[in-house]
XYZ file of C-alpha atoms in Angstrom:
787
model
C 40.447 5.300 0.132
C 37.765 7.656 1.447
C 34.732 6.180 3.199
C 35.592 2.474 2.728
C 32.548 1.446 4.787
C 30.295 3.306 2.342
C 31.767 1.387 -0.584
C 31.398 -1.909 1.274
C 27.814 -1.021 2.110
C 27.081 -0.077 -1.500
C 28.489 -3.365 -2.779
C 26.462 -5.250 -0.162
C 23.257 -3.454 -1.173
C 23.864 -4.194 -4.881
C 24.435 -7.871 -4.069
C 21.224 -7.959 -2.014
C 19.222 -6.304 -4.777
C 20.477 -8.845 -7.298
C 19.635 -11.673 -4.914
C 16.157 -10.326 -4.168
C 15.372 -9.917 -7.885
C 16.880 -13.202 -9.045
C 15.982 -15.524 -6.162
C 12.264 -16.134 -5.429
C 11.316 -14.744 -2.020
C 7.526 -14.926 -1.966
C 5.929 -15.153 1.453
C 5.325 -18.870 2.175
C 1.802 -20.229 2.386
C 0.872 -20.508 6.045
C -1.056 -23.722 5.436
C -4.250 -22.570 7.157
C -7.561 -21.849 5.424
C -9.026 -18.386 5.776
C -11.543 -18.133 8.631
C -10.581 -21.308 10.505
C -10.668 -21.083 14.311
C -7.258 -21.986 15.703
C -5.266 -21.654 18.911
C -1.732 -20.253 19.007
C 0.898 -19.892 21.688
C 3.690 -17.328 21.661
C 5.471 -14.503 23.443
C 3.989 -10.984 23.455
C 6.520 -8.909 21.525
C 4.488 -5.735 21.023
C 1.013 -4.378 21.692
C -0.872 -1.290 20.653
C -4.397 0.050 20.313
C -5.962 0.173 16.865
C -9.289 1.141 15.381
C -11.221 -1.803 13.934
C -14.478 -0.636 12.402
C -15.699 1.864 14.961
C -14.143 0.166 17.984
C -10.785 0.636 19.671
C -9.174 -2.732 20.337
C -5.854 -4.047 21.613
C -3.625 -5.779 19.083
C -0.732 -7.911 20.302
C 2.133 -9.321 18.248
C 3.160 -12.879 19.095
C 6.713 -14.009 18.375
C 7.918 -17.622 18.331
C 4.297 -18.480 17.558
C 3.064 -22.058 17.269
C -0.328 -22.996 15.805
C -1.500 -25.833 18.022
C -3.049 -29.161 17.245
C -6.595 -29.308 18.671
C -5.681 -32.014 21.199
C -2.731 -29.992 22.528
C -4.604 -26.857 23.611
C -5.401 -28.051 27.123
C -1.847 -29.377 27.500
C -0.289 -26.052 26.523
C -2.716 -24.152 28.708
C -1.543 -26.112 31.713
C 2.136 -25.721 30.754
C 1.794 -21.941 30.478
C -0.112 -21.595 33.714
C 2.486 -23.744 35.516
C 5.507 -22.125 33.845
C 6.481 -20.101 36.920
C 6.305 -23.071 39.300
C 7.801 -25.620 36.902
C 11.191 -23.923 37.129
C 11.258 -23.065 40.802
C 14.959 -22.218 40.821
C 14.540 -19.483 38.233
C 13.149 -15.992 38.329
C 9.874 -15.350 36.522
C 11.463 -13.986 33.330
C 13.737 -17.022 33.075
C 10.749 -19.330 33.361
C 9.316 -17.801 30.185
C 12.580 -18.385 28.312
C 12.802 -21.968 29.501
C 9.208 -22.619 28.536
C 9.934 -21.141 25.085
C 12.948 -23.425 24.759
C 10.821 -26.405 25.763
C 8.188 -25.497 23.151
C 10.838 -25.050 20.477
C 12.452 -28.396 21.198
C 9.062 -30.132 21.130
C 7.541 -28.088 18.337
C 6.655 -31.116 16.239
C 4.512 -32.466 19.091
C 2.430 -29.305 19.499
C 2.550 -27.701 16.052
C -0.300 -28.207 13.600
C 0.877 -29.778 10.346
C 1.864 -27.470 7.476
C 2.153 -24.400 9.739
C 5.874 -24.617 10.510
C 6.528 -21.418 8.555
C 4.497 -19.320 10.987
C 6.780 -17.542 13.446
C 4.836 -14.353 14.157
C 1.157 -13.513 14.276
C -1.048 -10.496 15.071
C -3.890 -11.046 17.523
C -6.864 -8.683 17.581
C -8.212 -9.225 21.072
C -11.974 -9.143 21.387
C -12.204 -8.779 25.167
C -10.654 -6.736 27.939
C -7.487 -8.851 28.191
C -4.194 -7.009 28.339
C -1.354 -9.541 28.523
C 1.987 -8.193 29.715
C 4.909 -7.582 27.370
C 7.221 -10.574 27.200
C 4.687 -12.990 28.663
C 3.698 -16.310 27.102
C 0.057 -16.437 26.077
C -2.348 -18.944 24.577
C -4.917 -17.266 22.303
C -7.763 -18.537 20.169
C -9.446 -16.812 17.240
C -10.278 -16.909 13.538
C -7.164 -17.045 11.390
C -6.863 -14.560 8.530
C -3.773 -14.816 6.321
C -2.296 -11.613 4.945
C -3.270 -11.279 1.313
C -0.944 -10.938 -1.637
C -1.478 -8.217 -4.189
C -3.429 -9.478 -7.191
C -3.306 -6.256 -9.214
C -0.443 -4.063 -10.412
C 0.064 -1.224 -7.955
C -1.854 -2.887 -5.124
C -0.311 -3.014 -1.645
C 1.053 -6.498 -0.893
C 0.232 -7.087 2.777
C 1.775 -10.579 2.842
C 5.204 -9.353 1.713
C 5.060 -6.299 3.991
C 4.265 -8.214 7.167
C 6.617 -11.019 6.250
C 9.541 -8.608 6.662
C 8.344 -8.028 10.225
C 8.108 -11.798 10.742
C 4.306 -12.048 10.740
C 2.315 -14.483 8.626
C -1.287 -13.837 9.636
C -3.875 -12.502 12.067
C -6.200 -13.935 14.673
C -9.430 -11.934 14.653
C -11.662 -11.553 17.733
C -9.081 -13.502 19.660
C -9.537 -14.590 23.261
C -6.644 -15.028 25.675
C -7.012 -18.496 27.197
C -3.881 -18.504 29.357
C -1.030 -16.179 30.304
C 2.219 -16.894 32.084
C 3.062 -15.073 35.274
C 6.524 -14.187 34.036
C 6.995 -11.173 31.770
C 9.457 -8.379 30.962
C 9.195 -5.753 33.705
C 11.271 -3.316 31.661
C 9.194 -3.483 28.492
C 5.873 -3.595 30.319
C 6.880 -0.499 32.257
C 7.702 1.292 28.992
C 4.324 0.270 27.581
C 2.481 1.579 30.640
C 4.479 4.803 30.459
C 3.452 5.171 26.806
C -0.196 4.591 27.671
C -0.029 7.122 30.487
C 1.600 9.741 28.269
C -1.029 9.063 25.604
C -3.775 9.749 28.147
C -2.087 13.014 29.076
C -1.963 14.100 25.424
C -5.632 13.177 25.008
C -6.539 15.235 28.061
C -4.542 18.318 27.014
C -5.140 18.510 23.252
C -8.374 18.451 21.217
C -9.100 14.983 19.826
C -7.774 15.686 16.327
C -4.548 17.309 17.538
C -4.100 14.645 20.217
C -4.014 11.908 17.557
C -1.333 13.826 15.621
C 0.800 14.435 18.703
C 0.374 10.811 19.746
C 1.726 9.666 16.381
C 4.494 12.262 16.404
C 5.732 11.710 19.972
C 4.675 8.156 20.859
C 4.441 6.393 17.491
C 0.681 5.771 17.778
C 0.016 5.949 14.048
C -2.895 3.484 14.227
C -4.948 6.050 16.165
C -4.187 8.931 13.787
C -7.135 10.950 12.510
C -7.823 9.664 8.976
C -8.558 13.109 7.525
C -5.276 14.512 8.827
C -3.396 11.439 7.629
C -4.824 11.820 4.128
C -4.022 15.543 4.090
C -0.400 14.962 5.089
C 0.036 12.062 2.649
C -1.293 14.004 -0.330
C 1.099 16.854 0.453
C 4.191 14.694 0.993
C 4.698 15.625 4.668
C 3.494 12.395 6.288
C 7.104 11.722 7.286
C 6.872 14.294 10.087
C 4.555 11.912 11.963
C 7.118 9.098 12.062
C 9.525 8.696 14.957
C 12.802 9.514 13.231
C 16.238 11.014 13.545
C 14.718 14.440 14.137
C 13.097 13.197 17.342
C 16.269 11.528 18.536
C 18.416 14.528 17.686
C 16.149 16.856 19.653
C 15.715 14.536 22.622
C 19.105 12.848 22.546
C 21.279 15.849 21.818
C 19.202 17.987 24.156
C 19.710 15.523 26.985
C 23.396 15.093 26.063
C 24.009 18.845 26.207
C 22.127 19.126 29.473
C 24.445 16.535 31.007
C 27.407 18.434 29.580
C 26.234 21.581 31.364
C 25.955 19.544 34.547
C 29.607 18.495 34.057
C 28.773 14.788 33.854
C 31.838 12.769 32.701
C 31.866 12.101 28.955
C 31.609 8.316 29.141
C 28.756 8.436 31.649
C 27.076 11.119 29.555
C 27.235 8.942 26.429
C 25.943 5.864 28.248
C 23.025 7.773 29.759
C 22.157 9.549 26.490
C 22.192 6.329 24.439
C 20.235 4.542 27.176
C 17.554 7.256 27.113
C 17.271 7.020 23.334
C 17.112 3.228 23.493
C 14.287 3.378 26.026
C 12.450 5.926 23.899
C 12.896 3.738 20.819
C 11.625 0.663 22.649
C 8.642 2.599 23.965
C 7.667 3.825 20.483
C 8.147 0.536 18.624
C 11.775 0.676 17.479
C 10.968 1.373 13.838
C 13.587 1.336 11.094
C 14.127 5.089 11.194
C 14.592 4.883 14.965
C 17.159 2.089 14.674
C 18.992 4.052 12.018
C 18.960 7.244 14.076
C 19.975 5.394 17.254
C 23.008 3.800 15.600
C 24.080 7.092 14.020
C 23.502 8.971 17.287
C 25.644 6.472 19.186
C 28.432 6.654 16.591
C 28.442 10.448 16.757
C 28.837 10.421 20.536
C 31.566 7.762 20.333
C 33.408 9.816 17.697
C 33.302 12.831 20.016
C 34.596 10.688 22.887
C 37.493 9.291 20.845
C 38.351 12.627 19.254
C 37.570 11.316 15.766
C 35.730 13.102 12.964
C 32.128 12.015 12.600
C 31.171 11.194 9.016
C 27.424 11.079 8.425
C 27.583 8.843 5.330
C 29.831 6.301 7.066
C 27.498 6.218 10.078
C 24.540 5.766 7.730
C 26.283 2.867 5.967
C 27.007 1.197 9.318
C 23.345 1.504 10.342
C 22.172 0.123 6.992
C 24.512 -2.866 7.219
C 23.324 -3.710 10.742
C 19.688 -3.634 9.646
C 20.114 -5.481 6.340
C 22.269 -8.253 7.771
C 19.376 -9.046 10.080
C 16.648 -8.753 7.404
C 17.696 -8.156 3.756
C 14.085 -7.707 2.653
C 13.979 -4.286 4.279
C 15.373 -3.159 0.928
C 11.883 -3.737 -0.489
C 10.120 -1.470 2.020
C 9.433 2.206 1.529
C 10.137 3.167 5.164
C 13.725 1.909 4.979
C 14.369 3.503 1.585
C 12.817 6.840 2.525
C 14.792 7.063 5.752
C 18.166 6.222 4.233
C 17.489 8.116 1.005
C 16.839 11.344 2.900
C 19.948 10.907 5.057
C 22.021 10.136 1.964
C 20.783 13.368 0.401
C 21.757 15.292 3.546
C 25.153 13.602 3.617
C 25.845 14.587 0.011
C 24.860 18.225 0.538
C 28.418 19.425 1.257
C 29.493 18.006 -2.102
C 26.749 19.677 -4.153
C 25.834 22.815 -2.159
C 28.452 24.867 -4.004
C 26.264 24.505 -7.098
C 23.335 26.208 -5.347
C 22.726 29.987 -5.413
C 24.672 31.804 -2.725
C 23.752 34.939 -0.805
C 19.984 34.358 -0.712
C 19.231 32.015 2.213
C 15.626 31.404 1.181
C 16.595 30.429 -2.349
C 19.405 28.241 -1.069
C 16.947 26.562 1.283
C 14.646 25.796 -1.646
C 17.500 24.206 -3.590
C 18.582 22.230 -0.521
C 15.060 20.894 -0.006
C 14.856 20.106 -3.698
C 18.078 18.101 -3.570
C 16.875 15.992 -0.621
C 13.540 15.443 -2.392
C 15.463 14.408 -5.504
C 17.261 11.715 -3.511
C 13.940 10.272 -2.328
C 12.088 10.780 -5.622
C 12.613 7.180 -6.841
C 11.065 5.875 -3.629
C 7.995 8.077 -4.074
C 7.488 6.948 -7.646
C 8.166 3.255 -6.960
C 5.711 3.003 -4.073
C 3.169 5.787 -4.640
C 3.539 6.338 -8.414
C 3.179 10.103 -7.967
C 4.994 13.033 -6.427
C 3.566 16.222 -4.849
C 5.811 18.996 -6.271
C 4.793 21.531 -3.647
C 6.109 19.242 -0.889
C 9.548 20.735 -1.509
C 8.315 24.186 -0.468
C 5.952 22.861 2.179
C 8.750 20.979 3.920
C 10.740 24.205 4.127
C 7.890 25.599 6.228
C 7.023 22.467 8.191
C 10.417 21.086 9.207
C 11.797 24.260 10.868
C 8.710 24.300 13.103
C 9.120 20.650 14.094
C 11.619 21.361 16.851
C 9.256 23.813 18.522
C 6.319 21.413 18.077
C 8.163 18.448 19.606
C 9.474 20.493 22.519
C 5.977 21.840 23.018
C 4.593 18.312 23.183
C 7.254 17.227 25.677
C 6.519 20.299 27.773
C 2.785 19.499 27.705
C 3.345 15.983 29.030
C 5.741 17.228 31.705
C 3.383 19.999 32.811
C 0.343 17.708 32.791
C 2.073 15.285 35.155
C 2.368 18.100 37.688
C -0.820 20.065 37.057
C -3.356 19.244 34.311
C -4.581 22.842 33.656
C -0.955 23.845 33.138
C -0.608 21.077 30.536
C -3.669 22.326 28.658
C -2.238 25.829 28.669
C 1.107 24.562 27.366
C -0.718 22.775 24.524
C -1.900 26.025 22.916
C 1.290 26.694 20.867
C 1.193 23.135 19.525
C -2.447 23.511 18.494
C -1.563 26.720 16.642
C 1.380 25.072 14.836
C -0.745 22.099 13.752
C -3.502 24.429 12.532
C -0.857 26.310 10.557
C 0.328 23.011 9.027
C -3.198 22.115 7.955
C -3.864 25.528 6.415
C -0.614 25.361 4.429
C -1.388 21.811 3.276
C -4.956 22.693 2.307
C -3.698 25.718 0.361
C -1.212 23.585 -1.597
C -4.018 21.242 -2.635
C -5.807 24.147 -4.291
C -2.819 25.022 -6.459
C -2.582 23.756 -10.056
C -0.331 20.762 -10.666
C -0.535 19.564 -7.088
C 0.232 16.003 -8.177
C 2.699 14.661 -10.666
C 1.398 11.200 -11.606
C 4.161 9.343 -13.432
C 3.442 5.682 -12.810
C 6.036 3.251 -11.563
C 9.397 3.709 -13.320
C 10.935 0.686 -14.977
C 14.034 -0.867 -13.455
C 16.339 0.457 -16.172
C 15.035 3.977 -15.510
C 15.907 3.643 -11.829
C 19.391 2.388 -12.656
C 20.096 5.233 -15.109
C 18.628 7.788 -12.665
C 21.019 6.678 -9.917
C 23.909 6.734 -12.370
C 23.050 10.298 -13.432
C 22.706 11.359 -9.794
C 26.130 9.895 -9.020
C 27.514 11.737 -12.070
C 25.964 14.970 -10.786
C 27.736 14.550 -7.434
C 31.021 13.850 -9.209
C 30.610 16.862 -11.509
C 29.724 19.098 -8.559
C 33.123 18.308 -7.048
C 34.764 19.290 -10.322
C 32.893 22.638 -10.183
C 31.256 22.016 -13.556
C 27.984 23.780 -12.885
C 26.437 23.421 -16.328
C 27.130 19.689 -16.506
C 25.855 19.245 -12.934
C 22.456 20.746 -13.728
C 22.248 18.848 -17.011
C 22.729 15.603 -15.092
C 20.136 16.591 -12.482
C 17.450 17.655 -14.950
C 18.232 14.671 -17.153
C 17.726 12.334 -14.188
C 14.370 13.895 -13.279
C 13.147 13.873 -16.883
C 14.179 10.268 -17.364
C 12.491 9.087 -14.170
C 9.222 10.813 -15.008
C 9.222 9.774 -18.658
C 6.492 7.298 -19.467
C 7.539 4.611 -21.915
C 4.582 4.106 -24.332
C 2.840 0.827 -23.548
C 0.599 0.647 -26.599
C -2.903 -0.793 -26.747
C -3.891 -2.872 -23.723
C -6.880 -4.167 -21.790
C -6.637 -5.128 -18.128
C -9.343 -6.862 -16.141
C -8.639 -6.048 -12.505
C -9.157 -8.544 -9.721
C -11.561 -6.753 -7.382
C -13.385 -9.767 -6.009
C -17.041 -10.308 -6.854
C -17.378 -7.468 -9.302
C -16.152 -6.000 -12.571
C -13.508 -3.437 -13.496
C -11.874 -3.272 -16.945
C -9.192 -0.761 -17.920
C -8.588 0.126 -21.549
C -5.689 2.100 -23.054
C -5.848 3.026 -26.718
C -2.054 3.349 -26.919
C -2.231 7.031 -27.867
C -2.880 8.645 -24.506
C -6.548 7.691 -24.103
C -7.576 5.836 -20.941
C -10.985 4.322 -20.225
C -12.724 2.314 -17.527
C -15.609 -0.102 -17.999
C -17.356 -0.566 -14.654
C -15.647 -0.507 -11.283
C -17.264 -2.104 -8.280
C -17.315 -5.080 -5.930
C -19.829 -6.654 -3.567
C -17.312 -8.412 -1.320
C -14.514 -5.829 -1.041
C -14.795 -2.423 0.565
C -13.317 0.758 -0.897
C -12.044 -0.911 -4.067
C -11.357 2.526 -5.512
C -8.884 3.194 -2.696
C -7.144 -0.160 -2.543
C -7.322 -1.512 -6.097
C -8.572 0.900 -8.785
C -6.698 4.136 -7.987
C -3.379 2.392 -7.169
C -3.580 0.494 -10.457
C -4.305 3.649 -12.480
C -1.453 5.557 -10.855
C 0.849 2.559 -11.308
C 0.083 2.856 -15.017
C 0.689 6.610 -14.871
C -2.967 7.496 -15.462
C -4.065 10.778 -13.902
C -7.104 11.229 -16.127
C -9.716 8.846 -17.491
C -11.172 10.056 -20.774
C -14.373 8.163 -20.071
C -15.935 5.756 -17.588
C -18.579 3.375 -18.948
C -21.146 1.963 -16.537
C -22.873 -1.138 -17.888
C -25.613 -1.147 -15.211
C -26.269 0.056 -11.690
C -25.650 -3.042 -9.559
C -23.289 -2.355 -6.623
C -20.728 -4.891 -7.830
C -20.226 -2.715 -10.917
C -20.431 0.828 -9.538
C -19.267 0.893 -5.870
C -15.738 1.936 -6.855
C -16.974 4.507 -9.368
C -19.202 6.013 -6.670
C -16.138 6.253 -4.450
C -14.169 8.014 -7.199
C -16.957 10.565 -7.622
C -17.549 11.075 -3.893
C -13.842 11.747 -3.326
C -13.384 13.576 -6.606
C -10.400 15.872 -6.383
C -8.826 13.872 -3.562
C -7.868 10.709 -5.418
C -5.855 12.498 -8.087
C -7.888 10.838 -10.876
C -9.915 13.076 -13.194
C -12.837 11.768 -15.255
C -13.653 13.259 -18.643
C -17.169 11.839 -18.994
C -19.458 9.262 -17.387
C -21.495 7.075 -19.749
C -24.668 5.434 -18.416
C -26.945 2.964 -20.241
C -29.844 4.728 -21.956
C -32.700 2.950 -20.203
C -36.197 4.316 -19.677
C -36.973 6.462 -16.626
C -38.956 3.658 -14.973
C -35.918 1.376 -15.322
C -33.578 3.796 -13.543
C -33.297 2.672 -9.946
C -32.025 4.724 -7.011
C -28.407 3.635 -7.508
C -28.571 4.746 -11.163
C -29.919 8.189 -10.244
C -27.465 8.587 -7.368
C -24.548 7.906 -9.704
C -25.735 10.613 -12.079
C -26.148 13.109 -9.217
C -22.673 12.370 -7.845
C -21.217 12.851 -11.309
C -22.910 16.215 -11.801
C -21.872 17.350 -8.304
C -18.273 16.513 -9.185
C -18.510 18.465 -12.428
C -18.219 15.345 -14.595
C -20.462 15.363 -17.710
C -23.005 12.538 -17.974
C -24.045 10.983 -21.294
C -26.327 8.094 -22.119
C -25.348 5.268 -24.462
C -27.699 3.307 -26.656
C -27.338 0.923 -29.569
C -25.643 2.482 -32.578
C -23.538 5.023 -30.673
C -19.868 4.948 -31.629
C -16.676 6.389 -30.224
C -13.333 6.389 -31.985
C -9.943 7.132 -30.474
C -7.051 6.626 -32.855
C -7.287 3.093 -34.188
C -9.703 2.016 -31.446
C -13.406 1.925 -32.303
C -16.071 1.325 -29.641
C -19.605 0.517 -30.771
C -22.565 0.252 -28.417
C -24.799 -2.745 -29.226
C -27.223 -2.564 -26.303
C -29.515 -1.228 -24.876
C -31.766 0.427 -27.436
C -32.816 4.029 -26.728
C -35.118 4.319 -23.677
C -34.980 0.563 -23.164
C -37.424 -0.831 -20.590
C -35.735 -3.709 -18.802
C -37.165 -6.254 -16.393
C -33.945 -6.214 -14.376
C -30.708 -4.243 -14.435
C -28.697 -7.161 -15.872
C -30.830 -7.367 -19.015
C -30.203 -3.663 -19.656
C -26.406 -3.912 -19.396
C -24.407 -1.809 -21.822
C -22.692 -4.012 -24.419
C -19.622 -2.585 -26.154
C -17.927 -4.001 -29.235
C -14.277 -2.956 -29.698
C -12.016 -3.196 -32.713
C -8.305 -2.366 -32.931
C -6.423 -3.395 -36.085
C -7.087 -7.149 -36.308
C -8.139 -7.386 -32.635
C -11.792 -7.479 -31.542
C -13.460 -7.678 -28.137
C -16.980 -7.827 -26.736
C -17.733 -6.404 -23.266
C -21.049 -7.635 -21.917
C -21.432 -6.472 -18.305
C -23.991 -8.777 -16.642
C -25.987 -9.294 -19.820
C -28.459 -12.186 -19.675
C -32.023 -13.180 -20.535
C -33.913 -10.896 -22.894
C -30.933 -8.577 -23.231
C -28.651 -11.362 -24.447
C -31.289 -12.504 -26.952
C -31.598 -8.982 -28.366
C -27.831 -8.586 -28.674
C -27.531 -11.944 -30.438
C -30.223 -10.945 -32.928
C -28.649 -7.522 -33.505
C -25.213 -9.030 -34.089
C -26.678 -11.475 -36.571
C -28.445 -8.732 -38.527
C -25.511 -6.326 -38.472
C -23.097 -9.050 -39.446
C -25.253 -9.794 -42.501
C -24.838 -6.344 -43.947
C -25.989 -4.028 -41.190
C -22.782 -2.002 -41.103
C -20.807 -3.889 -38.458
C -17.841 -5.978 -39.539
C -17.833 -9.156 -37.457
C -14.891 -11.549 -37.845
C -15.600 -15.235 -37.893
C -14.000 -15.443 -34.483
C -13.607 -12.469 -32.133
C -10.410 -12.271 -30.128
C -11.751 -11.555 -26.656
C -15.018 -12.009 -24.808
C -15.681 -10.545 -21.397
C -17.882 -13.340 -20.043
C -21.177 -11.927 -18.806
C -22.371 -11.972 -15.184
C -19.129 -13.348 -13.713
C -19.517 -16.652 -15.549
C -23.085 -17.386 -14.468
C -24.773 -20.362 -16.145
C -27.693 -18.072 -17.057
C -25.480 -15.892 -19.264
C -23.175 -16.369 -22.260
C -25.473 -18.892 -23.870
C -24.823 -21.196 -26.806
C -26.438 -18.896 -29.375
C -24.183 -15.942 -28.487
C -21.083 -18.143 -28.282
C -21.816 -19.724 -31.661
C -22.041 -16.247 -33.180
C -18.925 -14.628 -31.683
C -16.865 -17.835 -31.201
C -14.241 -16.165 -28.915
C -10.606 -17.205 -28.916
C -10.257 -16.258 -25.252
C -12.558 -15.228 -22.437
C -12.064 -13.231 -19.257
C -14.098 -13.980 -16.134
C -14.166 -11.667 -13.127
C -15.403 -13.207 -9.875
C -14.604 -13.352 -6.182
C -12.643 -16.216 -4.674
C -14.936 -18.778 -3.043
C -17.927 -16.508 -3.689
C -21.315 -17.599 -2.380
C -22.835 -17.621 -5.890
C -20.504 -20.336 -7.140
C -19.285 -18.138 -10.018
C -18.072 -19.067 -12.523
C -20.497 -21.944 -12.978
C -19.215 -25.182 -14.422
C -21.800 -25.098 -17.224
C -20.354 -21.827 -18.540
C -16.777 -23.090 -18.339
C -17.748 -26.217 -20.262
C -19.472 -24.147 -22.977
C -16.328 -22.059 -23.412
C -14.016 -25.052 -23.350
C -16.053 -26.915 -25.949
C -15.275 -24.114 -28.409
C -11.541 -24.180 -27.717
C -11.696 -20.870 -25.884
C -8.769 -20.030 -23.608
C -10.274 -18.873 -20.309
C -8.723 -16.633 -17.669
C -10.349 -16.185 -14.276
C -9.371 -13.438 -11.839
C -9.759 -15.778 -8.808
C -6.980 -17.899 -10.303
C -4.944 -15.416 -12.316
C -5.368 -12.133 -10.491
C -5.485 -9.185 -12.877
C -5.261 -10.228 -16.530
C -3.649 -7.914 -19.093
C -4.105 -8.314 -22.845
C -1.742 -6.458 -25.192
C -1.521 -6.298 -28.965
C 2.026 -6.146 -30.341
C 3.053 -6.685 -33.936
C -0.143 -8.436 -34.908
C 0.062 -10.838 -31.957
C -1.975 -10.835 -28.773
C -0.050 -11.165 -25.536
C -1.825 -12.269 -22.383
C -0.250 -11.801 -18.972
C -1.675 -12.983 -15.633
C -0.530 -11.031 -12.577
C -0.336 -13.852 -10.033
C 0.945 -17.420 -10.108
C -2.477 -18.932 -9.410
C -2.990 -19.720 -13.093
C -3.756 -23.308 -14.051
C -0.849 -25.270 -15.461
C -2.331 -25.287 -18.945
C -2.556 -21.462 -18.815
C 0.953 -20.022 -18.310
C 1.224 -16.561 -16.693
C 2.349 -15.058 -20.007
C 1.417 -16.318 -23.436
C 1.039 -15.116 -27.008
C -1.808 -15.807 -29.388
C -1.287 -15.454 -33.133
């Protein structure tokens, strides 16, 4: 049987995937309220500089962390300070281990109740402290748990950091005590990394220095944001990660140097692996580094034993070692990207005979395309889009990487001896990076730079992998036509969007409003999009959700009024227009009088015109139809003069088959009275068909007691209501009075603070309601149907 380890690894991965999908594995609740000041003790596992706001701070990772009871802080402080003298017969490093053992055995004495699940924690130090690697420290700061995603497509920080063993952060932390014992080896590597980083900063311009720091030393937190965005949008961000390319250049280069020096094979292998291990430890020992280190070691051992090195078998061995330790790495993009690319390279000998021969450039394009095909599911599952030109761009970028890395190594070596020589050696690297940026910027100007597909469904992923496996099998049988049919069929299937039909989703964006509407026939709309307690909601919530749904273009964006909690995200979309990958067909603003248009209102119109997005003004009586969806504007009247922005909120009435909905923005006061009167008149023969009970009401002003009054409720009598508000917001939204008014009418209420994003779908005459998170009250199940 060929490659038995590969088959074992494949079976193991399938079993893990089934277990991950069938067995709940949510990150446990840490048991601490957000913002509480706590003290924690633990061992410094890693530290790096990051940018927080506009400041550069040191962030340390504590392992074996214990959140202390208040009365145990002084006790632990004394234990840590005395750790080196308490075990006088041991060396300093041993004293740390023994103190850790003592803390573990007596954890129940020191540990704060309900925090047993916490094993790792990030500490953002607010002072000048710089505790040594491997030392025991006592820190105090404000605890911030990692947040779960509450919207489809949103990054789930809690699940991501849980894989790394971290359950929260201490912000503006102070180091109260530090043991004398620490790891000399790891602290020396850290200081070496810091020194090399200073050399890069001294030799390269600031922008290029951040790129080289990420590329050579793994300092991704200090990477220039503009460069990072440029590389991400072009699908070449992987070149900044410490990966197998780095280890092959450094490791194999060092290995061959020792061969030329006639160093014995065994000694050569030990020294080469040791160098790579030290480099991996210095740069953070990421997943791609662990994978490359294992494969590098197996290759050298195969050479030593006179055995044939098989890349796929080595890859399977590396994957098994990583997944046995932490199975949840299967849910992370870094792991899947790294192994997917190597799998594609390993399968090249089997499929390369299907590529054009004779023309090296054309063959290179097909080779790059095959590797991209192997990582395509990862792109679409985590980023919901794929940059097609990345295939060609990687053919330009990757061949230059060897020269760029060697240039960076030469710069650091020269700078150690003579700084001006290091600056001179940096010139080729600056030219290569400038060339990268010009190529990336050019690709962004080309048509079809992004292929937004949305997240594929699980069955699509399974069939894609089956078709890819069939393509590999058919390539071995030399059936060229069938091979390409399987390949193109796999790509088509993965990018095919299964029609979702009519749906409305209220996103959870904190204290604000954002409602997505799909007419089921290719039309996509947004009603508001802003938040007063979350920054950059367009980047972290709105755009990821739209791409998750496969939306690359919004037919229209409706702004109900100009308060920041309704427009901050829309402003961001317009300011970064062309960069987010989301086009806007038209922006609709409420048709209020000139004297009622505040600065935010005018700014939004200017941003829209600058972006080339048409602006139109809605007033009562305007209608828009898309397929079976009809939107009617009920408020404001033309050139309406409002006392405040809330009273002038755009009110939209929607009908779809037997479904009806009323979207009210922050309507209250005079505006609500006018809408109630208009609905009454129109319902009595004024041209608007009003059912006795509308299906859905978007509760006005985040559930404020001053909105959604009895008169309006008696008229529309909603079957369900959606409330968007921030968790624990300072306004107390939604107010109890509003909830009681809705409940008294038998209205089923969904709140984003409890439910996360709420999606309403109409299928076969029934209305299906789905809450994204599990924070729904017991009487409101996460998924329900309403006749």
